[in-house]
Coordinates of C-alpha atoms and ligand atoms in Angstrom, one line a residue:
X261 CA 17.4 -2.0 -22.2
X262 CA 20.4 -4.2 -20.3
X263 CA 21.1 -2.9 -16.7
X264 CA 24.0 -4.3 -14.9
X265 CA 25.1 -4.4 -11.4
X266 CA 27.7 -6.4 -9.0
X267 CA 24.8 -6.5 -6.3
X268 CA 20.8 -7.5 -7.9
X269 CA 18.9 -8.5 -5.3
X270 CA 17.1 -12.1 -7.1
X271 CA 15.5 -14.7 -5.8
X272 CA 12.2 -14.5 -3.6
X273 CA 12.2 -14.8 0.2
X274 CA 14.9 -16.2 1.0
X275 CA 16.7 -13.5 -0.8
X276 CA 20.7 -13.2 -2.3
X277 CA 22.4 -10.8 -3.7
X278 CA 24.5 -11.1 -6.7
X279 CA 26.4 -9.6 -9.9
X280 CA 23.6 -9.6 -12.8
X281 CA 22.4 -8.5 -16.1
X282 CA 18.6 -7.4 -16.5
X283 CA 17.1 -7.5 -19.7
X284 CA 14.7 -4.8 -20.3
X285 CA 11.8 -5.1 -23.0
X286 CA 8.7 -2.7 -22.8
X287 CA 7.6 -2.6 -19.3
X288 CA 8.5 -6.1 -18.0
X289 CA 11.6 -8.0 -17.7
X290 CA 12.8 -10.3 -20.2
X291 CA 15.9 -12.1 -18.4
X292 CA 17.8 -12.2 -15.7
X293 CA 21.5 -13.3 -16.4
X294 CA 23.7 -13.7 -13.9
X295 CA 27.6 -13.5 -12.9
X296 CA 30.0 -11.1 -14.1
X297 CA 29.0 -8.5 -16.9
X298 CA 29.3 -9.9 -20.7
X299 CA 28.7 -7.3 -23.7
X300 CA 27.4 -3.9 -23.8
X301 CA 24.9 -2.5 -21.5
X302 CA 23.0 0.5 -21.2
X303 CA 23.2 1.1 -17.2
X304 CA 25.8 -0.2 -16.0
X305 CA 25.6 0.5 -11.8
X306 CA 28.4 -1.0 -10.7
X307 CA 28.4 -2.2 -7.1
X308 CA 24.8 -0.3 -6.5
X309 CA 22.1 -2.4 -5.0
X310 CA 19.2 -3.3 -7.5
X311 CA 16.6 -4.6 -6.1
X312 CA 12.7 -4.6 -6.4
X313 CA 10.6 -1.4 -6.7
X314 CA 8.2 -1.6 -3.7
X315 CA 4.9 -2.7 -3.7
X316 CA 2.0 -0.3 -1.4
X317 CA -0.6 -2.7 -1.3
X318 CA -3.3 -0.1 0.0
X319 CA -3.2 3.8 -0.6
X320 CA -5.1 6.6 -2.1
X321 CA -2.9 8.4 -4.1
X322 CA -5.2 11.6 -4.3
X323 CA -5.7 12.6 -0.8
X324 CA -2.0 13.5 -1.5
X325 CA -3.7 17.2 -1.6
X326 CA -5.2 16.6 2.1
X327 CA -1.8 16.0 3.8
X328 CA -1.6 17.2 7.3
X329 CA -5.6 18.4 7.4
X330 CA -7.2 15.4 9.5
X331 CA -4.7 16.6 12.9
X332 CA -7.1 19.0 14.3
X333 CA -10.0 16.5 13.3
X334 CA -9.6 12.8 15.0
X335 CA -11.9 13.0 17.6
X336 CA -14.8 12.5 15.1
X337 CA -14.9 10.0 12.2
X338 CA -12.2 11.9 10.4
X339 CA -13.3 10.2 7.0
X340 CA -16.9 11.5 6.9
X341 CA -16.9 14.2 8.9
X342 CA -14.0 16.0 6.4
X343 CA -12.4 13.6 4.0
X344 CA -16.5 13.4 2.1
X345 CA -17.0 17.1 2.4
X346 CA -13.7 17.7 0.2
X347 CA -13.9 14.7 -1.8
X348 CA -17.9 15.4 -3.1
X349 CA -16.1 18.9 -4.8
X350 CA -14.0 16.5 -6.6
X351 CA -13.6 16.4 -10.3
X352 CA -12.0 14.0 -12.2
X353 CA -9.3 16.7 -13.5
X354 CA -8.6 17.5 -9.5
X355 CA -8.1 13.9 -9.0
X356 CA -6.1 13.0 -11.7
X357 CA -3.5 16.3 -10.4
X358 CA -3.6 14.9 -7.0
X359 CA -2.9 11.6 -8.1
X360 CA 0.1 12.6 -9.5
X361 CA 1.7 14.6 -6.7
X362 CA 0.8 11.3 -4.6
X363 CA 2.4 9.2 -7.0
X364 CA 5.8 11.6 -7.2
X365 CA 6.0 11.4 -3.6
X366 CA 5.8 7.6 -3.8
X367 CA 8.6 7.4 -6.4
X368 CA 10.7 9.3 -4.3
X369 CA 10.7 7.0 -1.4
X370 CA 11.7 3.5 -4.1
X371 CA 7.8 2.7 -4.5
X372 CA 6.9 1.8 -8.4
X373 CA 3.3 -0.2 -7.7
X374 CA 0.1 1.4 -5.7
X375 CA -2.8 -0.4 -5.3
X376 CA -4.8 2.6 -5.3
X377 CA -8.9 3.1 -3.9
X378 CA -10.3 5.9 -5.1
X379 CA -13.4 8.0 -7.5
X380 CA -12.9 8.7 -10.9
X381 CA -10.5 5.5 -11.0
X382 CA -10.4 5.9 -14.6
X383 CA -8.8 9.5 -14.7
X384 CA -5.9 8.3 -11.6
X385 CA -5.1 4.9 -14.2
X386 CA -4.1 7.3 -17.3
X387 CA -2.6 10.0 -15.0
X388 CA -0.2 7.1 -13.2
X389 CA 0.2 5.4 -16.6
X390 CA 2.0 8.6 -17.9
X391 CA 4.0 9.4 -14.8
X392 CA 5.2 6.3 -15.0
X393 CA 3.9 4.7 -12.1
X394 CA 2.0 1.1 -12.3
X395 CA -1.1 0.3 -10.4
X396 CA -3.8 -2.1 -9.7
X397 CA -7.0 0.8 -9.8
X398 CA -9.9 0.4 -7.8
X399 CA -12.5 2.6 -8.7
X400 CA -14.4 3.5 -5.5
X401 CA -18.2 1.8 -5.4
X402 CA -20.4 3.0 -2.8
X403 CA -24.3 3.4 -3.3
X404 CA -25.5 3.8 0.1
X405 CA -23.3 6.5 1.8
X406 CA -20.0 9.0 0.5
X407 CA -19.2 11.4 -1.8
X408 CA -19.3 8.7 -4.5
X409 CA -22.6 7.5 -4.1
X410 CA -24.3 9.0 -7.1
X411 CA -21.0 7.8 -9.5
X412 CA -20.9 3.7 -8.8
X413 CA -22.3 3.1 -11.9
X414 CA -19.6 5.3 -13.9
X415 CA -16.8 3.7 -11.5
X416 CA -18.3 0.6 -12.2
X417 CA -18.2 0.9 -16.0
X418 CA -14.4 2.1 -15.4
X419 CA -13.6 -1.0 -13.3
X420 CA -14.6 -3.0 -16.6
X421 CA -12.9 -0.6 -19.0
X422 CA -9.4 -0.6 -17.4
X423 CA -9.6 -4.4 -17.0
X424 CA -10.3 -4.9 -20.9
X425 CA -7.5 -1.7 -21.8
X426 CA -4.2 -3.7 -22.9
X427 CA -2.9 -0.6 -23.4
X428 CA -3.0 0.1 -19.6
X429 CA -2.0 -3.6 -19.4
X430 CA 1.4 -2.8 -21.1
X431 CA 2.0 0.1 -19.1
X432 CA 1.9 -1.9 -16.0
X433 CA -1.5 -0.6 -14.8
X434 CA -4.9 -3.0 -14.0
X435 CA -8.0 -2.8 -12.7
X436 CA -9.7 -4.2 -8.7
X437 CA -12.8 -4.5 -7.7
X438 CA -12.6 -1.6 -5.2
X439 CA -16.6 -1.9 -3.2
X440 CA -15.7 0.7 -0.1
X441 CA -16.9 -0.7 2.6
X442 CA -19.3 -2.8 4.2
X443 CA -21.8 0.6 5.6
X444 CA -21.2 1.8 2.2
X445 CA -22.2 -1.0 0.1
X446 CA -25.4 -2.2 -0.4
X447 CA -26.2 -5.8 -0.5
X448 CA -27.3 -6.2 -4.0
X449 CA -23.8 -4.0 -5.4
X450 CA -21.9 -6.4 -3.2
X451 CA -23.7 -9.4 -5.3
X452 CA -23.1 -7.5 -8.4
X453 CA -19.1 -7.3 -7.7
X454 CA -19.5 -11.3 -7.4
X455 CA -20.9 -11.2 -10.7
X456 CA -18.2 -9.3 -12.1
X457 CA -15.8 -11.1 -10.3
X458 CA -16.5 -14.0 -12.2
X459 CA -16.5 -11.8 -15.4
X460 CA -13.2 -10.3 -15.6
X461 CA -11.2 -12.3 -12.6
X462 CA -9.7 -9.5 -10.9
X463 CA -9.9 -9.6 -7.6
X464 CA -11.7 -7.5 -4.8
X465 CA -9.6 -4.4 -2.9
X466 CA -11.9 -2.9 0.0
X467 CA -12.1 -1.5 3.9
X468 CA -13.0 -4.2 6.0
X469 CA -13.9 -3.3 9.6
X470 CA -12.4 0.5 9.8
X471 CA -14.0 2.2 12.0
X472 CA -16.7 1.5 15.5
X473 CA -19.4 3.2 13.0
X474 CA -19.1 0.4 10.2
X475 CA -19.0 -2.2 13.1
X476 CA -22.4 -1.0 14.7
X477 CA -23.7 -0.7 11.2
X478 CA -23.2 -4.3 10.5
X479 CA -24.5 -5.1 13.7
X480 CA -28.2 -2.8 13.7
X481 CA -28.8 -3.9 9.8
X482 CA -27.8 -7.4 9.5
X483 CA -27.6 -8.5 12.9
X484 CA -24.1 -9.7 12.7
X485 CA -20.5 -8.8 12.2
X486 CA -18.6 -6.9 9.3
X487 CA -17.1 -10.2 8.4
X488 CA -19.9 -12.3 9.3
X489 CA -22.3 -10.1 6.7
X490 CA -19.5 -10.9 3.8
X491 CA -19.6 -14.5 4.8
X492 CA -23.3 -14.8 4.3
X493 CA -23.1 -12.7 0.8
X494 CA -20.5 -15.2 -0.5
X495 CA -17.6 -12.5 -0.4
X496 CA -15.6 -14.2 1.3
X497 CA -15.1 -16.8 -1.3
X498 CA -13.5 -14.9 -4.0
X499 CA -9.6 -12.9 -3.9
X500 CA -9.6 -10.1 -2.1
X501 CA -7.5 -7.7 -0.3
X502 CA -8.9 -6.2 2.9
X503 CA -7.4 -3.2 4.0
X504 CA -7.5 -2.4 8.1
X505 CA -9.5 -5.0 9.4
X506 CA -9.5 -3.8 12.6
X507 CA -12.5 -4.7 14.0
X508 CA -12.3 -8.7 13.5
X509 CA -13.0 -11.1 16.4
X510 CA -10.2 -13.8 16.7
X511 CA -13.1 -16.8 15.2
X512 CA -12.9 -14.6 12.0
X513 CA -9.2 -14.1 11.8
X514 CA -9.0 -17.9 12.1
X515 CA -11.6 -18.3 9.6
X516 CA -9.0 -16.4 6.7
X517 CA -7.2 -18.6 4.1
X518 CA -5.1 -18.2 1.0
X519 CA -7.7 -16.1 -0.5
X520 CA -7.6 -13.4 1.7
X521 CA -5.0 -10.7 2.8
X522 CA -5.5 -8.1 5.7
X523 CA -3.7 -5.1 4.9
X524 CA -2.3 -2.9 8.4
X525 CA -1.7 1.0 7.5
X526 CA 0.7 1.3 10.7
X527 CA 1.2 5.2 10.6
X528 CA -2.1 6.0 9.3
X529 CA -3.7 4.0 12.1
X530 CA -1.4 5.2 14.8
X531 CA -2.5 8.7 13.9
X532 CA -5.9 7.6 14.2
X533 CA -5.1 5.9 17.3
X534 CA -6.0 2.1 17.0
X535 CA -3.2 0.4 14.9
X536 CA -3.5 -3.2 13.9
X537 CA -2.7 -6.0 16.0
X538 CA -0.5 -7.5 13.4
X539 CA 0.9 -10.3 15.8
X540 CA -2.5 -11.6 16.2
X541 CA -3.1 -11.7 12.7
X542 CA 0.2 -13.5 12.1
X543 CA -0.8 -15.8 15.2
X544 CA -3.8 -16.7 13.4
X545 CA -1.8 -17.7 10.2
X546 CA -3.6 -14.8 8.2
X547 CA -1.5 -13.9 5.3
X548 CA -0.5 -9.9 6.0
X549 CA 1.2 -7.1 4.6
X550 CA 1.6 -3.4 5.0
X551 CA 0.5 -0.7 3.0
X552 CA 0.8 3.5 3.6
X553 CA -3.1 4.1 3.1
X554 CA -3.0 7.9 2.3
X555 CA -1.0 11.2 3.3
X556 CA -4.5 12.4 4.9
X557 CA -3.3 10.3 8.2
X558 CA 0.0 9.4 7.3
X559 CA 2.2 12.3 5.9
X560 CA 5.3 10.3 5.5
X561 CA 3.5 7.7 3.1
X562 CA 7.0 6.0 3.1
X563 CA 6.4 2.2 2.3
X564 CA 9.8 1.7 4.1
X565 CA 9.0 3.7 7.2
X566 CA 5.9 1.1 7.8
X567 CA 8.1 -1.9 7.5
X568 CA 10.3 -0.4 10.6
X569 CA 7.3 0.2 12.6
X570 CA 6.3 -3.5 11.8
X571 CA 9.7 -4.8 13.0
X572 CA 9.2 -2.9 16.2
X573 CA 5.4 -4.2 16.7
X574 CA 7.0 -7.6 17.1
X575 CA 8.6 -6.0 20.8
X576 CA 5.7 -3.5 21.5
X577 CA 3.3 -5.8 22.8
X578 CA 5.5 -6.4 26.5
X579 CA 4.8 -2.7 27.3
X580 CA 1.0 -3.3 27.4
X581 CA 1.1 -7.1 28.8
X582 CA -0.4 -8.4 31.8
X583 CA 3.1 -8.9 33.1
X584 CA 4.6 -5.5 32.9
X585 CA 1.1 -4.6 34.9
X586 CA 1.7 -6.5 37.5
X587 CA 5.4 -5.3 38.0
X588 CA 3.9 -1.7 37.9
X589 CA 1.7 -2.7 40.4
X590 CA 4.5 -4.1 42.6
X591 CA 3.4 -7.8 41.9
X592 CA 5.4 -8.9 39.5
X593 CA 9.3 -8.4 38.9
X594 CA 11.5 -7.6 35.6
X595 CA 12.0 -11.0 34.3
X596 CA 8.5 -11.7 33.9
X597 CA 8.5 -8.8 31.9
X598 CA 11.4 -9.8 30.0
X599 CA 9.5 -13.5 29.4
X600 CA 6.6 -11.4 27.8
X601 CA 8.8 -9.5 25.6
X602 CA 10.1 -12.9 24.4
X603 CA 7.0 -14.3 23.9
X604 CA 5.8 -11.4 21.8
X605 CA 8.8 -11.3 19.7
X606 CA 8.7 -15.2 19.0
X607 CA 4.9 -14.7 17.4
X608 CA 6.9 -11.8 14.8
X609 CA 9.9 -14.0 14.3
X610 CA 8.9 -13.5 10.5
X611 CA 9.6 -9.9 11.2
X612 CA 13.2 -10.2 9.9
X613 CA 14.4 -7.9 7.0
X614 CA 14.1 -10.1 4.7
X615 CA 10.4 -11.3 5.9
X616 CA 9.0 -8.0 6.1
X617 CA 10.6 -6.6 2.7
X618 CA 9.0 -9.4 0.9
X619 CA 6.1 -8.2 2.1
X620 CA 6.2 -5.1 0.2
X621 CA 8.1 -7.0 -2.9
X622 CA 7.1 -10.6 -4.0
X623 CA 4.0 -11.0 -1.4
X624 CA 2.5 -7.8 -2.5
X625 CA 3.6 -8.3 -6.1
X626 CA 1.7 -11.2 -6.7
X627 CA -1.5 -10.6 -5.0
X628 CA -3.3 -10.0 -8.8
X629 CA -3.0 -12.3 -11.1
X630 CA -3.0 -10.0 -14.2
X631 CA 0.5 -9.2 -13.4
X632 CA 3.3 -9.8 -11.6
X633 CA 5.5 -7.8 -9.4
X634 CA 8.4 -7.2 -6.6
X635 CA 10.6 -9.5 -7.9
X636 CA 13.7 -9.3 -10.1
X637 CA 12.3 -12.0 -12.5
X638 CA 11.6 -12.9 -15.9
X639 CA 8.1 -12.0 -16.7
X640 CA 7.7 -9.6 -13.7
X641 CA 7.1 -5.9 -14.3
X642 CA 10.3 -4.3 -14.8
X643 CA 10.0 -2.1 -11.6
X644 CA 13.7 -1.5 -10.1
X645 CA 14.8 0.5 -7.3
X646 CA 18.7 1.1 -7.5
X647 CA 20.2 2.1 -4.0
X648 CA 23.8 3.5 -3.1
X649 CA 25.1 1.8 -0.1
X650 CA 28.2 4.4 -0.2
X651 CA 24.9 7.0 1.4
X652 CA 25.9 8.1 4.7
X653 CA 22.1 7.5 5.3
X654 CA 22.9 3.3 4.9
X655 CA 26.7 3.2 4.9
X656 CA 28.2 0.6 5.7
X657 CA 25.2 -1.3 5.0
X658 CA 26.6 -4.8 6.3
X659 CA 23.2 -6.2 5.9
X660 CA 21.9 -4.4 2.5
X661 CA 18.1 -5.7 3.2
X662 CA 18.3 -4.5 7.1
X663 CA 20.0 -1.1 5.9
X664 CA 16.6 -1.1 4.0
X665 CA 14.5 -1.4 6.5
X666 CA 16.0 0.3 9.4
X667 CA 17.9 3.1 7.8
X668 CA 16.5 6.3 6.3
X669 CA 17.2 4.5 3.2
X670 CA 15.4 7.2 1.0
X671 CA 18.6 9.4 1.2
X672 CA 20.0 6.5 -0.7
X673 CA 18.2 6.6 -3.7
X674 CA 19.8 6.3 -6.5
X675 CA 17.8 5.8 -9.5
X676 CA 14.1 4.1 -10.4
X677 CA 13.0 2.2 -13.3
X678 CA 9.4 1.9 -13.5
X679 CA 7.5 0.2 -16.3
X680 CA 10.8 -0.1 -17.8
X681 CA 11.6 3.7 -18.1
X682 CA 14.4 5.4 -16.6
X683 CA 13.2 8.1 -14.0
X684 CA 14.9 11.4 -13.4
X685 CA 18.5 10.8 -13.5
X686 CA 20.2 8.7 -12.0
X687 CA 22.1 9.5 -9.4
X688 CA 20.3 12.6 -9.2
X689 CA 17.1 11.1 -8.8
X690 CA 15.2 14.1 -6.2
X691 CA 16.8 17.1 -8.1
X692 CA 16.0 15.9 -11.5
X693 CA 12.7 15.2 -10.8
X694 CA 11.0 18.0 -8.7
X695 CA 13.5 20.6 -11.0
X696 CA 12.1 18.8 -13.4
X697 CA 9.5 21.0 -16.2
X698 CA 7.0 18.6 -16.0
X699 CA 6.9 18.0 -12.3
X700 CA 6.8 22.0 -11.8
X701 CA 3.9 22.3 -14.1
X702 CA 2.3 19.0 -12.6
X703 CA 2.9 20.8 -9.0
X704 CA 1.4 24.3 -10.7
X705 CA -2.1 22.4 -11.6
X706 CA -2.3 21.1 -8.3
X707 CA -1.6 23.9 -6.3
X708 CA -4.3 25.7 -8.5
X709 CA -7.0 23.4 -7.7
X710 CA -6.3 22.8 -4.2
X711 CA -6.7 26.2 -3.4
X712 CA -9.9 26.6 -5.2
X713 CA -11.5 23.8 -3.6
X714 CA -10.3 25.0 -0.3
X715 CA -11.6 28.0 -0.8
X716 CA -14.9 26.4 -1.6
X717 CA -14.8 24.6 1.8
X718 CA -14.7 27.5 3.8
Ligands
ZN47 ZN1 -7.8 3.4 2.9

């Protein structure tokens, strides 16, 4: 398949934008030509931005079917307190039906990777696989706490399977190491990760740090820290992508390198009330991104909507300095305030549209090496999101990339290409979907087995 437009987003970070031709073969691109349009093509977009599917480096597609339940629970630990009640009544069928209402949902807002975390990782890989949507799957391990600690062996065994399936491979989905959690995971399933590690090189996807329960876990069994436990067990020395991270001292943030990327969940930790100190983590050099986590505590799950919030976080932190204290207080006046707020914006100067959409395109894209993603390149998945600047929602998009970012860009959908297949129709990418035969019996299943298990809970 050729797809053509006067305005490709190519290049990595910095970014330009520019007439080109993509070549389409299977799932992954093939070429990249550009100038002016020469021969025939099959998509032809005209002055439509093309530009890289987005990448959600940390989510759970299934708890798509859990949207909106947690408000009336945050007090508590929402996750084990409700989230391990549902999830233990959880078949591999439920999940898989979840999965895909996540997954349309995540289509819908110009997402065409997940890295998803979740039980019965096998059944969400061939679910996604058909939708299309590609993934890196993490079957959940967890042998000492959670609904899944009778299955890590099975999840284990699925880790391994998708990682050998070229099949899956083709289609754009591959596998993680996905151990939960540090209170989750017992010492000698952590080693055994390690070993498997080294077996299929894929690299780890876990929590890190979530919540004050895992933190005064690591410190009553092992006497030390959440990150200082992985340390000792040799974790630390391998890939991996830790998502929150919220409860790591400033030494450990320091102590991150190129191996290592902390994932912030920005709406999903606002509704639990403790988001991410992201311009800490990007004072300490730690490589970063965003991710939606799951519509559970975040029922927008719009990539785009965290990449705002992060360009706001860079001007947040003056509101809760030292400074603006003092001038509530009386002993301070406005322009120290205004000095803080410059301050704090200076650590996030990488919070520019551009910064923060690589991000969720080439950063995220390339954080397994088993493919590569987010980028409008040869070789690279061929995952295209395909936006109409003419939208009301964008227009007049002076700055495509900041249109992106801080406009409800959704509106302005115009088409996806995932795994190299057209979805819906274009231009009438919402309607043709969700009127869509297959989405309505999709929706059917999971309205059927949502309210049974619902029922069960009561
Ligand atoms: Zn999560």
């Amino acid at each position: 398949m050729r797809v053509f437009s006067r305005q490709v987003v190519l290049g990595g970070h910095p970014y330009r934008i520019g007439p080109a031709t993509v070549e389409i073969e299977g799932s992954r691109i093939v070429g990249v030509s550009e100038g002016a349009r020469t021969g025939e093509v099959d998509l032809d977009l005209g002055d439509k931005l093309v530009s890289p599917a987005f990448v959600d480096p940390h989510t759970h597609v299934a708890l798509h079917a859990l949207r909106g339940i947690g408000f009336a629970q945050t007090d508590g630990n929402v996750v084990e307190d409700l989230f391990y009640r549902f999830e233990r009544l959880l078949s591999a069928e439920d999940i898989a039906a979840f999965a895909r209402m996540g997954a349309y949902d995540r289509l819908l807002s110009g997402v065409g990777l997940v890295w998803d975390h979740y039980f019965h990782g096998e059944a969400i890989a061939r679910a996604l696989a058909e939708l299309p949507m590609t993934a890196v799957i993490a079957p959940t391990l967890q042998d000492l706490d959670g609904p899944g600690v009778d299955r890590w062996e099975a999840e284990l065994e699925a880790t391994i399977t998708i990682a050998r399936d070229a099949g899956l491979a083709e289609r754009g989905i591959v596998a993680a190491l996905g151990p939960h959690a540090t209170d989750t995971v017992s010492e000698s399933l952590w080693e055994r990760v390690l070993d498997e590690h080294d077996a299929l090189g894929v690299p780890i996807h876990a929590h890190l740090a979530q919540s004050v329960e895992e933190a005064e876990r690591a410190r009553d069994r092992h006497n030390r820290s959440c990150v200082g436990w992985l340390r000792d067990l040799g974790v630390l020395e391998v890939p991996a992508v830790f998502a929150h991270a919220l409860f790591v001292n400033s030494e450990e943030l320091e102590s991150f390198d190129e191996r290592h990327t902390l994932i912030a969940c920005p709406h999903a930790q606002l509704h639990f009330g403790f988001p991410a100190r992201i311009d800490l983590w990007q004072r300490a050099g730690v490589r970063w991104g965003v991710a939606t986590d799951a519509a559970a505590s975040n029922d927008s799950c719009s990539l785009r909507e965290e990449l705002r919030y992060a360009a706001g976080f860079a001007t947040a932190p003056a509101s809760f300095s030292d400074a603006y204290a003092a001038f509530l207080h009386q002993t301070g006046d406005a322009r120290g305030v205004w000095r803080a707020r410059t301050r704090a914006r200076h650590v996030l100067e990488e919070a520019t549209p551009a910064g923060l959409l690589h991000k969720v395109w080439g950063f995220a894209g390339g954080l397994h090496r088993g493919l590569r993603a987010g980028v409008i390149a040869e070789g690279a998945l061929a995952n295209l999101a395909v936006w109409d600047l003419e939208d009301v929602s964008v227009w007049p998009a002076h700055d495509p990339l900041a249109a992106l970012v801080y406009a409800d860009a959704e509106h302005a959908l115009h088409a996806m290409i995932v795994a190299g297949q057209v979805v819906g129709t274009p231009g009438d990418l919402r309607r043709s979907i969700v009127t869509s035969d297959t989405f309505r019996a999709h929706r059917a299943e999971a309205n059927d087995r949502l309210g049974r298990l619902l029922a069960q809970l009561d």
